Every structure is written in C-alpha cells, then in structure tokens.
Amino acid sequence: MLERLWLIPALPLIGVLGNMFFGSRMSRRAVGWLGCGVVFVSFVLSGWAVAELARLPEEARLAVTEVGAWMPFATLGENSPLDVRWSFALDPLSALMILVVTGVGFLIHVYSLGYMAHEEGFARFFVYLNLFMTMMLTLVLAGNLLVMFVGWEGVGLCSYLLIGFFYDRPFDERTGMSCADAGRKAFVVNRIGDYAFLLGMLYLAATFGTLEFSEIGEAVAASGDATHALLVGVGLLLFFGACGKSAQIPLYVWLPDAMAGPTPVSALIHAATMVTAGVYMVCRMSALYSAAPEAMGVVATVGALTALFAATMGVTATDIKKVLAYSTVSQLGYMFAAAGVGAYAAAMFHLTTHAFFKALLFLGAGAVIHAMGGVQDVRRMGALRNKLPTTHATFVVAALAIAGVVPFAGFFSKDEILWGAWSAGERLLWGVLLVAAALTAFYIFRLVSLVFWGRWRGSAGAWEHAHEAPPAMVWPLVVLAVLSAVGGWIHIPEVLSFGRDWAWLHHWLAPVFAGGGHGEVAAAGTSASAAEELGLMALALGVAMAGILTAVAIYRREDLPARLAERCGLLYRAVRNLYWVDELYDAVIVRPFYRASRFCGAFDRWVVDGTVNAAGIAADLAGQAIKFFQTGYVRNYALLFLLGVVLILGYLASL
Amino acid sequence: MVDFQLPVVMPIVALAVFGLYTLLMVPLFRDRARVLAFFALLGIGLAGLFTWKLWGAWRGVGALETAHGMVRVDGFGLLVSGVLLGAGALTVFASVRFLQREDADFGEFYALLPLALAGMLTMVNTTHLMMVLIGLEVFSLALYVMTGMTRQRARSVEGALKYFLLGAFASGFFVYGLALLYGACGSLDMRAVADQAVRAPSPMLWLGMGLVLVAFAFKIAAVPFHHWVPDAYMGAPTNVTGFMAAATKTAAFAALLRFLPGAFGEQSSVWVPIITWLAILTMTVANLVALAQRNIKRLLAFSSISHAGYLLIALVCRPERAVSAVLYYLAAYAFMTIGAFAVAAAVGRGDARSEEGYELEDWGGLGWQRPALSVAMTVFMLSLAGIPPTAGFFGKYVIFQAAIEAERYLLAIVGVLNAVIGAYYYLRVLVYIWMREPEEEAVPAPWFGVTFSMAVVLVVAVVGTLYLGIVPEVLLRATRGLAAVLL
C-alpha cells in the first residue's frame, strides 16, 4: 500500500465523478452508498498503509510515492530549476492525520445520510463532501508544499461550496446575510491568508530551490545565519496563511458565519478536519519554525490570544452552532499555542482529540436542530434530555471531554498543552490558556444546561414534534462518544501511568519533529518535578470543574443570566456584539475597498476598456481589410505566392 | 551490393500494402465501406506496431539506415510517425459514419488514407531530400483527390483544383531548389548539404535553400503562401480537413526541422530573419483574418495557419528546445484540431451537393441541445486558444519559453499578442454554443447525439488534449535528446 498512496485521495474522487454524472439518475440510497462507500474504502486503505508503516523500523518511517513530475521546466531565475513532483508522503504525522480524516470523515458521511435525507440536492451534497475528502487527503499526504497547496485551495473551494449549499436561504437576520454570502465571506477571507501562504512558499522555493518537506529540513539546517531573517519571514507568512484556514486572529471572522452550511459540514470541515490544516502545516514545517524562534513566539501569542478571545464570545452566543464555532476557534488557538512553544506533539494530540469531541458536539447539535425542525436558538430549547436521550448522553460526554474532565480525551491533550507552555517557561501564556480553559468549561455547560436541562422554553407544537434522530445519525454519535471518552488514552503522561510508559503518541510522532516535538521539557530532561506537574494538573482540573459548576449554577436559575448580563453592561454588549470586529473590518477594510474598487472599475471601464476596445475594433477592421486579399482567384494567389518568393530570394541574393 | 533491410521500412510497407489491398477490395465492398475502413485501420495499426518496435530498437543502435542512406529511422522520425499514424487512425474513425451521411461513401478514401500516410512516413524518415520530395508528392496527390472526393459539390472541386494547381506550383519550386542544391553540393543528402554549407557556401546553395524553403512554407501554409488553405479546407469533406490540418503540418514541419536547424544549423544567421518574418506575418495575418470569419471550417482554416506561425517561432530557437517544442505542439495540435473538425463534422449537415450547418449562427444554443459535442468542442477551443490545463496551453508555453531563452523577444511578444487575438475568436465559438439562443426550434437530439465511432474520436481527442496538458512531461521527456539525431 505504501507504493500506492495516491489511491487514498483518489478513491473519493470516484464518488465525486459517479455522483456528479449519474447522481441525478440514481436513487438516494445508491448515491449514499457510493458517497459513504468510497470514503470507507479510503479509510480501510489508510489503516492498511499505516499498519505497513508501523512495521518499518522507527527511523525508516517515511514512504514517498511519486506520481509524476509537475512542470519540470519551471525555473526560478537563472539556472535554478524548480523540480516539483506530484509526490505523496506518509510518515507518522500524516499517518495520524489520514486516520483522523478518513475515520471521522466516514462517520460524518454516514450521519449525513440521515441528516440530509429530506433535503434537495442530496447527490450534489455528496459530490462536494467526497471532493472535500479528496482534497483534504491530498493536503495531508502531500510530499511538498505545492501539492499541499493544491489540497489547501481545494478544501477552501469545497468549504465555499458547502457553506453556500443552501444558497437560496437567508442565514443571519441581524446582518441580512444569506448562506451564499457566508460562503463568499469565507472564501474571500481565506484568500487573504492564501496569498500570504503563496508568498511564503515562493520565498522558500527561491531560497532553497526545493519545496519537498523531506528536503526543507536539511536545507534549513544547512543554511547559516544569513537566512535567519528570511526564515522568520517565511514562517510568519505561512502562519498568516494558517490563520486564514484555521480561523485565528485576525482572520477568524469567517468561521462563525461558516455555520450557514449544513451541520455535517460544520462538523467535518469547520471543526474536525479542514480548519486544523493550519495546525498540521505548522507541525509539518516544524524544522523551519524551530529555526525561527521569533516566528514561533508570534504563533504562540496569536494562538493563546485567540483561545481566550474566542472563548469569551462563546459565552454569550445564543445560536447553538455559533457557540460551537467560537469554541472551535478557541480550541484551534490552543493547538497553535502548543505548536508555538515547540510542543508539536501536544498540538497534534489535541488536534486528534478535538476532532473526536468537536465532531461529536456538532453532530449532537445537528440532531438537536433536526429534532427542533431547524431551530438553532438555544433560548427556545430546554429539557431536551427527555426527548433525545442518546443525543443528550453523547453530548454530555463530549462536553466533559472539551471541558477537560479526567479521564475524557480533552483532559489529557489540554493538560499536555498547558504543561508544554508551563515547562517552556511561558508562564503568562500558561495563565491565558488556563483562563480560556475555565471559560471553555463554562460556556459548554451553559450550552448543555440551556439545551438539554432546565425547562422547555419553546412552543408546545415544537415539543410535540421533537424526536430522537434516525439510526444513521445516532450510530456515529455513539462511536464518536466512545472515542471522545477513551481517545485521550493514546497518550498518558508519565505521572499518571504508574511509572509505565504509556506515551504512545509521542513515541509514534517523535521521528517527525525536530527535538521530538515535546517542547522544551524533553530537551531539559527531568528538570521539572513530578509533583509540579501533578499540581498543575490538579489546578487545571479544578478550574474546569469550577467552570462547569458555575455554569450549571447560573443557568439553573431562570432569571439570573439576564440579570448578570445587565449588571455587566458594556462588557456584555461588547462580547455579545463580538467586540464589533465585523463592524470594524467593515468600516476599515470592506468599505474603503469597495470605494477603491468603484474607482478602479470606472478607470477600467473608461480608460482600459476603451483602449482595449479600440484595439479590438482596429484588429477587426484590419481583418476585414486583409480578407480582401483572399479573392478566390488562383491567379491572385499565385501572384502573392510569387511575391513571397521574390522577397525571399531577393533577400538571399543580397547577402 | 544490395543494402536493404526490410524491418526498417516495414511501417511504410505496411501502409502501402494495405492501401493497395484496400484499393483492390473497393469493388467488392461497394456498399460496405465499413469493411474497407477496417482494412485501412488494420494497416495503420500494423504500421504503428512496427513503429513501436523500431522505437524500442533505435536507442540501442542509434539511427537505423538502409537503402544506402535513403531511409533513416531515428527517434525523431519515429515520434513524428507516431503522431501521424495517430492522426490517421482518428480520421478513419471520424470518417466512417460521416461519409455515409454525406452520401460520399467512396471506398477509395480508405485506400488513399494509408497511401497518404505512407508518403508522410517516407518524408519524415529520411535525411535525403529526394525522398522528402517523393514522400511529399505521394501524400499531396492523395490529398488532392481526397479534397475533391465529393465531386458533385462545386466547392469541393474548386478547393481541390486550387490546391492542386498551387501545390504543383510549389512542387516546381521544390524541384528547382533541389536542382540548385545538387549543383552546389553534388548530393541531396542533407548531411552532405550541411557539410557543404560549412565548407564552401555559395549563392547557388542559398538560392536552392530559399526555393526549398518556399515549398515547405507552402505545405505548412505560412503567409503569403497560405492562400490555398481556406478554399481547400472549406471544400474538402470535413473529416479530410481535420486530417489535412493535423497531418500535413506535422509531416512538413518534421522535414523542415531536419532541413533548417538540421542541415543549415550552422548558418542560422542566413535563414533566421526569413523565418522570423514569416512567423510574424503568418501569425498576425491569420489571426486578424480569422476574426472576420463566420464559418467554422474557414475559421479553423485560419486558425490552422496561425498555429503554423507559432510553430515557426520554435524553429529559430536552440535546436534541442525547438525539437521538443515543435513535437509537443504538433501532438497537441493533432488532438485538438482533429477533435474540433470531428465536432464540426458531427454538427454540420451535408449531402452530395452541398453542406450547411457550419455557420456560427447555426451553432447558437448548441450547448443545451447536444451537450456531449459542446463540452468536447469547449475543450478543443480552450486548448486552441491556449488556456490551461489543456495541451494547447503548454504547447504555447514551451514555444514562448524557448523564444525567450533564445532571446527572440520580438517573436515572443508578437506571439503572445496573437494568442490574445486568437482567444477572441475561439471563445466566440463558445459564446455561440453556450450563450446564444438557437435560431430555430431544432429537433431534439439524443443526449450524446453522436455515433459510436465519432464518440471514440471525441473521447480520445478530449482525453489526449487534457492528458498532455496536465502531464506534459510524458511527451516532453520522450523528445529529449532528439535534436542530436536530426541528421
């Protein structure tokens, strides 16, 4: 399987083509089978490939498949060929990712069978979803930055298509935004990041003459101090690209609006997989970032700030999916913070557990929305645990996981990040992340309280209508709930493992990262005491419990939340209006940009188009004129022929 | 001593034998031309097989020569042969049902096609100018007949006659040029000519070169030797037009590559200005006139001339670049142009006396009536216009890149500007197909709206166009190092 890695991204493409061309003639059942089946086969192949990889000795765990050359004649200036190949690479890092992507992806495909069953465009939905899988797997398995960029852009396209899937429906009454607008917003914001990504890639190619991941590490190591500034620049540019894709400050604004897409899409693309691409990319480029500590500092700072900032917005949101969207932004911030302090393995660990529990939260939210007949406002829900027992149980598991309660998945990965920050000496960063952790626990249990507990606040008719989801939707919930509960056990820190070595994930990922990816602590040996680590762990757990209990206490009381909001006044309004960031962007960037566009448009219409049209008309007239040489008389043709001969021979004779 | 190795000439022999055999069989299968088409296809297939075997052999031993150096088989000639045979095979597929429909189901067509291919293969698998002339005449004669095949159509006969008269005129120049070259060098082998050009260049040599060049310019339809093209292309049955455009250009350019960068490679300062001006004139005039065309066959005729202009650019670049670029472009051109003419053939309507349906107005709203044809045509037009990810894009890309590398900036700039003009009229076809309402309520065609054999052509052409555009390296790699074996 390691020789045929391209099969893994290619398989979903079969689903794309099949459903695109024949989807309209096939039954929904067949469409669904095809759409889910190809992803399942892809998952099996991924497992097979990873199993083969695991059998190799640790230092040899890198399989590269080259499908062919890509633009072999491209050059970068004088005598510097840029040999980019269509290469796919499997190493422990991408192995982890393909398992997450195909595994969680498959579950969400199955879930979609139920969720989309009554929607128009069933086949179209699976075409997009399969195309997304192809692109995501291309991104993950890419052997060099350019192939990764293909996937990077591809998932962006799919994200756009899927956010605007219900393109004719309104999305946000406050801003008058339609689903199509939301898709456009996501696309445009992503483009800004992509531009930086592209620039970073070009600088990298121009400096080292290669884009292969396997060669960049050596090239960076071999380059001296002279390129240091450039490495920092490239690191920042690539990170800015990651900010777009992974919704970090200042480019996070698209993700909350991306919730216009169908809920399975939010779970798959905007929680579990695509938005983590930025984190994956930073980890993938760890060799470069480790050589550019300044860039890493920025990554860590932006990540931690985003984690905190987004968590506060999650506290006041009233749309069930938007709460989760802010939560995703916040958790991605965690991952970047981890990567920024060099704890790449912790970042990937959190990425994995987050994929489980956030997908579960979204799918649970989808089941709720399904039951509520499309209502997403938590103020009109309540007590749904009576109607949706399975959804409720799984949702609570996920909430415990994200809040970081032992022994659920999130506890281990979040603690790993906090410990990474602490042991790297970044006490301030650690503090910020801890506060964010408390807020996380608070807002997620606020959500649970409002939706599942307490008293029903909707209409009587809606209560009658509410029902548990069909089996196709429930089963993925159960599977993900199990994963959210035990997924953290793939890496149990030493202080909790009774002296045994249960840190499997770190051992698996160790060959990939510069310095093993444990952050500073591994390098420093056992300088940090076990007692210190245990104490911090207890503190994090205590903070999480405090957050949970506060949320439950406040939202048990009917009138308390409103009174608290009133008491906080300006702060509440600021958070409620998302700190007016959208308005700020609108005033500072969007409106001036429109004005500039209108000016350019006028210039283009009158000056540029005028010139071009004049040239076009001139060309047309010239054509009409020359046409008359084409008289149709052989004698004229022969004459012109002879004229040519005379000119050529005359020229030769004059030599 | 007899110097003759049959295996070396087997591709040509196979074509000639099957051509003659088909000719003999014509009376027997008067009403079943499909059988004859099968014979022709068999001959082409066999020739392809032999070519394939020779391709396996030539790298080991270098060029294979026989008949005292009159026939020479090398990688360059073999690759060109491959393109030619591919074009021939596609043409057979495009012809079967088309000729039936046109009421022009003459079995002789399937005899002439392999014979024409035999001439072309003769022309490209030699370094001897006499053989080039023989090959040229063989395939030209076959093409004159094929052009006038629908002999009850005035246009067809007119086109054939003009083609024949001007072709004879050009051949005269060719022979006269050969006479001068022989006088100057004492041999017509291009290696001897090259030798003489280095040792003792003389006015006679240059005049001989100029006259031969004129004949080649006629065959590739460079301005101002191009006037036969619009009339011949218009008159010929559409399937023949596609073959003429792709195959004639391929064979003539291959021979021209051997002649100019090959035999006169050391004296490039003499002929580079001529080719430069021919290229500029050809591109510009053809593209400008194409702007004014309303008939799809005529439009494609001028398009074909303009592509000859782009190809001429490659000639004045470094030989190894030139060979790669020209071979790639010719292969790409074969796919897209045969495909485009096949679509035109499928859309047009014709009978023994006249044909219609080739005016752009007739193509209005085609997109929703015959989607398969329209999608294919879209691919071909985008490729001809040079838009990625099609083969046409990379063809232009490698040519312009070669021009910039050789510091022929003027040619590169003129080429790019012409590509812009070209895009206009190619895209206009698409505007008619997709954005105009049909003129009249047409009879609804079945979804695919094409016969099986035509579908084969379209699928192969579309896949080829896109495949070469996405992985150009496959072909470019094969062309590497071929510049060394031109002579």
Short mmCIF file of N, CA and C in Angstrom, two decimals, chain A residues 503-623:
data_model
loop_
_atom_site.label_atom_id
_atom_site.label_comp_id
_atom_site.label_asym_id
_atom_site.label_seq_id
_atom_site.Cartn_x
_atom_site.Cartn_y
_atom_site.Cartn_z
N ALA A 503 3.08 6.66 26.83
CA ALA A 503 3.04 7.87 25.98
C ALA A 503 3.18 7.47 24.52
N TRP A 504 2.24 6.62 24.06
CA TRP A 504 2.39 6.04 22.72
C TRP A 504 2.45 7.08 21.63
N LEU A 505 1.62 8.08 21.72
CA LEU A 505 1.55 9.06 20.63
C LEU A 505 2.88 9.77 20.46
N HIS A 506 3.50 10.11 21.56
CA HIS A 506 4.78 10.81 21.44
C HIS A 506 5.84 9.93 20.80
N HIS A 507 5.83 8.66 21.15
CA HIS A 507 6.81 7.77 20.53
C HIS A 507 6.55 7.65 19.04
N TRP A 508 5.29 7.61 18.70
CA TRP A 508 4.91 7.49 17.28
C TRP A 508 5.35 8.72 16.50
N LEU A 509 5.14 9.90 17.10
CA LEU A 509 5.43 11.14 16.37
C LEU A 509 6.87 11.58 16.51
N ALA A 510 7.59 11.03 17.45
CA ALA A 510 8.92 11.53 17.75
C ALA A 510 9.84 11.67 16.53
N PRO A 511 9.85 10.70 15.59
CA PRO A 511 10.82 10.85 14.49
C PRO A 511 10.53 12.05 13.60
N VAL A 512 9.31 12.57 13.66
CA VAL A 512 8.93 13.60 12.69
C VAL A 512 9.45 14.98 13.09
N PHE A 513 9.46 15.22 14.40
CA PHE A 513 9.68 16.60 14.81
C PHE A 513 11.11 16.85 15.22
N ALA A 514 11.54 18.04 14.95
CA ALA A 514 12.83 18.47 15.44
C ALA A 514 12.78 18.46 16.95
N GLY A 515 13.70 17.79 17.58
CA GLY A 515 13.73 17.73 19.04
C GLY A 515 12.61 16.89 19.62
N GLY A 516 12.00 16.05 18.79
CA GLY A 516 11.00 15.13 19.31
C GLY A 516 9.63 15.73 19.48
N GLY A 517 9.52 17.03 19.42
CA GLY A 517 8.20 17.65 19.47
C GLY A 517 7.59 17.67 20.85
N HIS A 518 8.40 17.53 21.88
CA HIS A 518 7.85 17.56 23.22
C HIS A 518 7.95 18.95 23.84
N GLY A 519 8.44 19.86 23.06
CA GLY A 519 8.69 21.17 23.67
C GLY A 519 9.99 21.11 24.43
N GLU A 520 10.18 22.13 25.26
CA GLU A 520 11.46 22.28 25.92
C GLU A 520 11.69 21.20 26.97
N VAL A 521 10.60 20.65 27.47
CA VAL A 521 10.75 19.77 28.63
C VAL A 521 11.58 18.54 28.31
N ALA A 522 11.39 18.01 27.12
CA ALA A 522 12.14 16.81 26.79
C ALA A 522 13.62 17.13 26.69
N ALA A 523 13.88 18.28 26.11
CA ALA A 523 15.27 18.66 25.96
C ALA A 523 15.92 18.85 27.32
N ALA A 524 15.15 19.37 28.25
CA ALA A 524 15.72 19.67 29.55
C ALA A 524 15.75 18.44 30.46
N GLY A 525 15.31 17.33 29.94
CA GLY A 525 15.33 16.10 30.73
C GLY A 525 14.26 16.14 31.80
N THR A 526 14.57 15.75 32.97
CA THR A 526 13.56 15.66 34.03
C THR A 526 13.72 16.79 35.02
N SER A 527 13.98 17.98 34.47
CA SER A 527 14.22 19.10 35.37
C SER A 527 12.93 19.48 36.11
N ALA A 528 11.80 19.26 35.43
CA ALA A 528 10.55 19.57 36.10
C ALA A 528 10.14 18.40 36.98
N SER A 529 9.70 18.69 38.14
CA SER A 529 9.38 17.60 39.07
C SER A 529 8.00 17.05 38.80
N ALA A 530 7.82 15.81 39.18
CA ALA A 530 6.52 15.18 39.00
C ALA A 530 5.47 15.87 39.85
N ALA A 531 5.90 16.34 41.01
CA ALA A 531 4.95 17.00 41.90
C ALA A 531 4.41 18.27 41.25
N GLU A 532 5.30 18.99 40.62
CA GLU A 532 4.90 20.23 39.94
C GLU A 532 3.87 19.91 38.87
N GLU A 533 4.15 18.87 38.11
CA GLU A 533 3.24 18.51 37.02
C GLU A 533 1.88 18.09 37.58
N LEU A 534 1.92 17.27 38.62
CA LEU A 534 0.66 16.82 39.20
C LEU A 534 -0.13 17.99 39.77
N GLY A 535 0.58 18.91 40.37
CA GLY A 535 -0.10 20.07 40.95
C GLY A 535 -0.79 20.89 39.88
N LEU A 536 -0.08 21.13 38.80
CA LEU A 536 -0.67 21.92 37.71
C LEU A 536 -1.88 21.19 37.13
N MET A 537 -1.76 19.89 37.04
CA MET A 537 -2.85 19.09 36.50
C MET A 537 -4.09 19.25 37.37
N ALA A 538 -3.87 19.16 38.67
CA ALA A 538 -4.98 19.30 39.59
C ALA A 538 -5.59 20.69 39.48
N LEU A 539 -4.74 21.68 39.32
CA LEU A 539 -5.23 23.05 39.20
C LEU A 539 -6.11 23.18 37.95
N ALA A 540 -5.62 22.65 36.82
CA ALA A 540 -6.41 22.73 35.58
C ALA A 540 -7.75 22.03 35.75
N LEU A 541 -7.70 20.88 36.39
CA LEU A 541 -8.93 20.13 36.60
C LEU A 541 -9.87 20.92 37.50
N GLY A 542 -9.29 21.53 38.54
CA GLY A 542 -10.11 22.32 39.44
C GLY A 542 -10.76 23.49 38.72
N VAL A 543 -10.00 24.14 37.88
CA VAL A 543 -10.53 25.28 37.12
C VAL A 543 -11.68 24.83 36.23
N ALA A 544 -11.48 23.68 35.58
CA ALA A 544 -12.53 23.17 34.72
C ALA A 544 -13.79 22.86 35.52
N MET A 545 -13.61 22.21 36.66
CA MET A 545 -14.76 21.87 37.47
C MET A 545 -15.48 23.14 37.93
N ALA A 546 -14.68 24.14 38.29
CA ALA A 546 -15.27 25.41 38.72
C ALA A 546 -16.11 26.00 37.61
N GLY A 547 -15.57 25.97 36.40
CA GLY A 547 -16.30 26.50 35.25
C GLY A 547 -17.61 25.76 35.07
N ILE A 548 -17.55 24.45 35.15
CA ILE A 548 -18.75 23.64 34.94
C ILE A 548 -19.80 23.96 36.01
N LEU A 549 -19.36 23.97 37.26
CA LEU A 549 -20.31 24.18 38.35
C LEU A 549 -20.93 25.57 38.28
N THR A 550 -20.11 26.58 37.94
CA THR A 550 -20.66 27.93 37.83
C THR A 550 -21.74 27.97 36.77
N ALA A 551 -21.43 27.37 35.62
CA ALA A 551 -22.40 27.38 34.53
C ALA A 551 -23.70 26.72 34.96
N VAL A 552 -23.56 25.55 35.57
CA VAL A 552 -24.77 24.84 35.97
C VAL A 552 -25.55 25.65 37.00
N ALA A 553 -24.82 26.26 37.94
CA ALA A 553 -25.48 27.03 38.98
C ALA A 553 -26.22 28.23 38.40
N ILE A 554 -25.58 28.94 37.48
CA ILE A 554 -26.21 30.15 36.93
C ILE A 554 -27.41 29.79 36.08
N TYR A 555 -27.25 28.80 35.21
CA TYR A 555 -28.30 28.56 34.23
C TYR A 555 -29.42 27.67 34.76
N ARG A 556 -29.27 27.22 36.03
CA ARG A 556 -30.41 26.56 36.63
C ARG A 556 -31.48 27.58 36.97
N ARG A 557 -31.06 28.79 37.28
CA ARG A 557 -31.99 29.84 37.68
C ARG A 557 -32.48 30.56 36.43
N GLU A 558 -33.76 30.74 36.32
CA GLU A 558 -34.34 31.31 35.11
C GLU A 558 -33.91 32.74 34.85
N ASP A 559 -33.92 33.55 35.89
CA ASP A 559 -33.74 34.98 35.67
C ASP A 559 -32.31 35.44 35.91
N LEU A 560 -31.50 34.59 36.48
CA LEU A 560 -30.16 35.02 36.85
C LEU A 560 -29.30 35.44 35.65
N PRO A 561 -29.29 34.67 34.56
CA PRO A 561 -28.42 35.06 33.43
C PRO A 561 -28.72 36.46 32.94
N ALA A 562 -30.01 36.78 32.79
CA ALA A 562 -30.37 38.09 32.26
C ALA A 562 -29.90 39.19 33.20
N ARG A 563 -30.07 38.94 34.52
CA ARG A 563 -29.67 39.98 35.48
C ARG A 563 -28.15 40.17 35.47
N LEU A 564 -27.45 39.05 35.34
CA LEU A 564 -25.99 39.15 35.28
C LEU A 564 -25.55 39.94 34.05
N ALA A 565 -26.22 39.67 32.92
CA ALA A 565 -25.88 40.36 31.69
C ALA A 565 -26.09 41.85 31.86
N GLU A 566 -27.20 42.19 32.54
CA GLU A 566 -27.50 43.61 32.76
C GLU A 566 -26.44 44.26 33.63
N ARG A 567 -26.05 43.52 34.67
CA ARG A 567 -25.05 44.03 35.59
C ARG A 567 -23.73 44.33 34.87
N CYS A 568 -23.39 43.48 33.94
CA CYS A 568 -22.09 43.66 33.27
C CYS A 568 -22.13 44.74 32.20
N GLY A 569 -23.34 45.10 31.76
CA GLY A 569 -23.50 46.24 30.88
C GLY A 569 -22.63 46.23 29.64
N LEU A 570 -21.69 47.16 29.62
CA LEU A 570 -20.88 47.37 28.43
C LEU A 570 -20.13 46.11 28.04
N LEU A 571 -19.54 45.44 29.02
CA LEU A 571 -18.76 44.24 28.73
C LEU A 571 -19.63 43.22 28.01
N TYR A 572 -20.86 43.03 28.56
CA TYR A 572 -21.75 42.07 27.95
C TYR A 572 -22.06 42.45 26.51
N ARG A 573 -22.36 43.75 26.34
CA ARG A 573 -22.74 44.18 24.99
C ARG A 573 -21.56 44.02 24.02
N ALA A 574 -20.36 44.32 24.52
CA ALA A 574 -19.19 44.18 23.66
C ALA A 574 -19.03 42.74 23.21
N VAL A 575 -19.15 41.83 24.16
CA VAL A 575 -18.96 40.43 23.82
C VAL A 575 -20.11 39.95 22.93
N ARG A 576 -21.31 40.37 23.31
CA ARG A 576 -22.49 39.95 22.58
C ARG A 576 -22.39 40.37 21.11
N ASN A 577 -21.81 41.55 20.88
CA ASN A 577 -21.65 42.03 19.51
C ASN A 577 -20.28 41.67 18.95
N LEU A 578 -19.68 40.66 19.56
CA LEU A 578 -18.42 40.13 19.04
C LEU A 578 -17.35 41.20 18.98
N TYR A 579 -17.35 42.06 20.00
CA TYR A 579 -16.37 43.16 20.09
C TYR A 579 -16.43 44.07 18.87
N TRP A 580 -17.48 44.03 18.16
CA TRP A 580 -17.69 44.86 16.96
C TRP A 580 -16.58 44.66 15.92
N VAL A 581 -15.98 43.48 15.93
CA VAL A 581 -14.88 43.27 14.99
C VAL A 581 -15.38 43.28 13.56
N ASP A 582 -16.53 42.64 13.34
CA ASP A 582 -17.07 42.65 11.99
C ASP A 582 -17.34 44.06 11.50
N GLU A 583 -17.90 44.88 12.42
CA GLU A 583 -18.18 46.27 12.06
C GLU A 583 -16.88 47.02 11.77
N LEU A 584 -15.86 46.72 12.61
CA LEU A 584 -14.57 47.37 12.42
C LEU A 584 -14.00 47.01 11.05
N TYR A 585 -14.01 45.73 10.73
CA TYR A 585 -13.49 45.30 9.42
C TYR A 585 -14.28 45.96 8.31
N ASP A 586 -15.59 46.04 8.53
CA ASP A 586 -16.44 46.63 7.52
C ASP A 586 -16.03 48.08 7.25
N ALA A 587 -15.82 48.83 8.35
CA ALA A 587 -15.51 50.25 8.21
C ALA A 587 -14.09 50.46 7.71
N VAL A 588 -13.15 49.67 8.21
CA VAL A 588 -11.74 49.94 7.92
C VAL A 588 -11.30 49.30 6.60
N ILE A 589 -11.83 48.11 6.32
CA ILE A 589 -11.33 47.40 5.14
C ILE A 589 -12.37 47.32 4.03
N VAL A 590 -13.56 46.81 4.38
CA VAL A 590 -14.50 46.48 3.31
C VAL A 590 -14.97 47.71 2.57
N ARG A 591 -15.42 48.74 3.34
CA ARG A 591 -15.95 49.93 2.66
C ARG A 591 -14.91 50.67 1.85
N PRO A 592 -13.73 50.97 2.45
CA PRO A 592 -12.71 51.62 1.63
C PRO A 592 -12.35 50.79 0.40
N PHE A 593 -12.36 49.47 0.59
CA PHE A 593 -12.03 48.61 -0.53
C PHE A 593 -13.07 48.74 -1.63
N TYR A 594 -14.34 48.79 -1.23
CA TYR A 594 -15.39 48.97 -2.23
C TYR A 594 -15.23 50.28 -2.97
N ARG A 595 -14.90 51.34 -2.18
CA ARG A 595 -14.73 52.64 -2.83
C ARG A 595 -13.60 52.57 -3.84
N ALA A 596 -12.47 51.98 -3.41
CA ALA A 596 -11.34 51.84 -4.32
C ALA A 596 -11.74 51.01 -5.54
N SER A 597 -12.53 49.98 -5.28
CA SER A 597 -12.96 49.13 -6.39
C SER A 597 -13.79 49.91 -7.39
N ARG A 598 -14.68 50.76 -6.83
CA ARG A 598 -15.54 51.53 -7.75
C ARG A 598 -14.69 52.45 -8.61
N PHE A 599 -13.67 53.06 -7.95
CA PHE A 599 -12.80 53.94 -8.72
C PHE A 599 -12.07 53.15 -9.81
N CYS A 600 -11.49 52.02 -9.38
CA CYS A 600 -10.77 51.18 -10.35
C CYS A 600 -11.72 50.73 -11.45
N GLY A 601 -12.96 50.42 -11.03
CA GLY A 601 -13.94 49.96 -12.00
C GLY A 601 -14.19 51.02 -13.07
N ALA A 602 -14.33 52.26 -12.60
CA ALA A 602 -14.57 53.34 -13.55
C ALA A 602 -13.37 53.51 -14.47
N PHE A 603 -12.17 53.48 -13.86
CA PHE A 603 -10.96 53.59 -14.66
C PHE A 603 -10.90 52.48 -15.69
N ASP A 604 -11.23 51.26 -15.21
CA ASP A 604 -11.17 50.11 -16.10
C ASP A 604 -12.17 50.26 -17.24
N ARG A 605 -13.38 50.74 -16.87
CA ARG A 605 -14.43 50.80 -17.87
C ARG A 605 -14.11 51.82 -18.95
N TRP A 606 -13.62 53.00 -18.48
CA TRP A 606 -13.45 54.06 -19.46
C TRP A 606 -12.08 54.02 -20.12
N VAL A 607 -11.04 53.90 -19.31
CA VAL A 607 -9.70 54.02 -19.89
C VAL A 607 -9.21 52.68 -20.46
N VAL A 608 -9.20 51.67 -19.58
CA VAL A 608 -8.63 50.40 -20.04
C VAL A 608 -9.51 49.77 -21.12
N ASP A 609 -10.81 49.65 -20.80
CA ASP A 609 -11.70 49.04 -21.78
C ASP A 609 -11.72 49.83 -23.07
N GLY A 610 -11.65 51.16 -22.92
CA GLY A 610 -11.66 51.99 -24.12
C GLY A 610 -10.49 51.64 -25.02
N THR A 611 -9.30 51.56 -24.40
CA THR A 611 -8.12 51.22 -25.18
C THR A 611 -8.26 49.84 -25.80
N VAL A 612 -8.68 48.91 -24.96
CA VAL A 612 -8.78 47.53 -25.45
C VAL A 612 -9.80 47.43 -26.57
N ASN A 613 -10.95 48.09 -26.36
CA ASN A 613 -11.97 48.01 -27.40
C ASN A 613 -11.48 48.64 -28.68
N ALA A 614 -10.75 49.75 -28.54
CA ALA A 614 -10.22 50.39 -29.73
C ALA A 614 -9.29 49.43 -30.45
N ALA A 615 -8.42 48.78 -29.67
CA ALA A 615 -7.50 47.81 -30.29
C ALA A 615 -8.29 46.69 -30.95
N GLY A 616 -9.33 46.24 -30.26
CA GLY A 616 -10.14 45.17 -30.82
C GLY A 616 -10.80 45.58 -32.12
N ILE A 617 -11.36 46.79 -32.11
CA ILE A 617 -12.03 47.26 -33.33
C ILE A 617 -11.01 47.39 -34.45
N ALA A 618 -9.83 47.91 -34.08
CA ALA A 618 -8.78 48.05 -35.09
C ALA A 618 -8.41 46.70 -35.67
N ALA A 619 -8.26 45.71 -34.78
CA ALA A 619 -7.91 44.37 -35.26
C ALA A 619 -8.98 43.83 -36.18
N ASP A 620 -10.23 44.04 -35.77
CA ASP A 620 -11.34 43.56 -36.57
C ASP A 620 -11.32 44.19 -37.96
N LEU A 621 -11.12 45.52 -37.98
CA LEU A 621 -11.09 46.21 -39.26
C LEU A 621 -9.94 45.71 -40.12
N ALA A 622 -8.79 45.52 -39.45
CA ALA A 622 -7.63 45.02 -40.20
C ALA A 622 -7.96 43.67 -40.82
N GLY A 623 -8.63 42.82 -40.01
CA GLY A 623 -9.01 41.51 -40.53
C GLY A 623 -9.91 41.64 -41.75
#
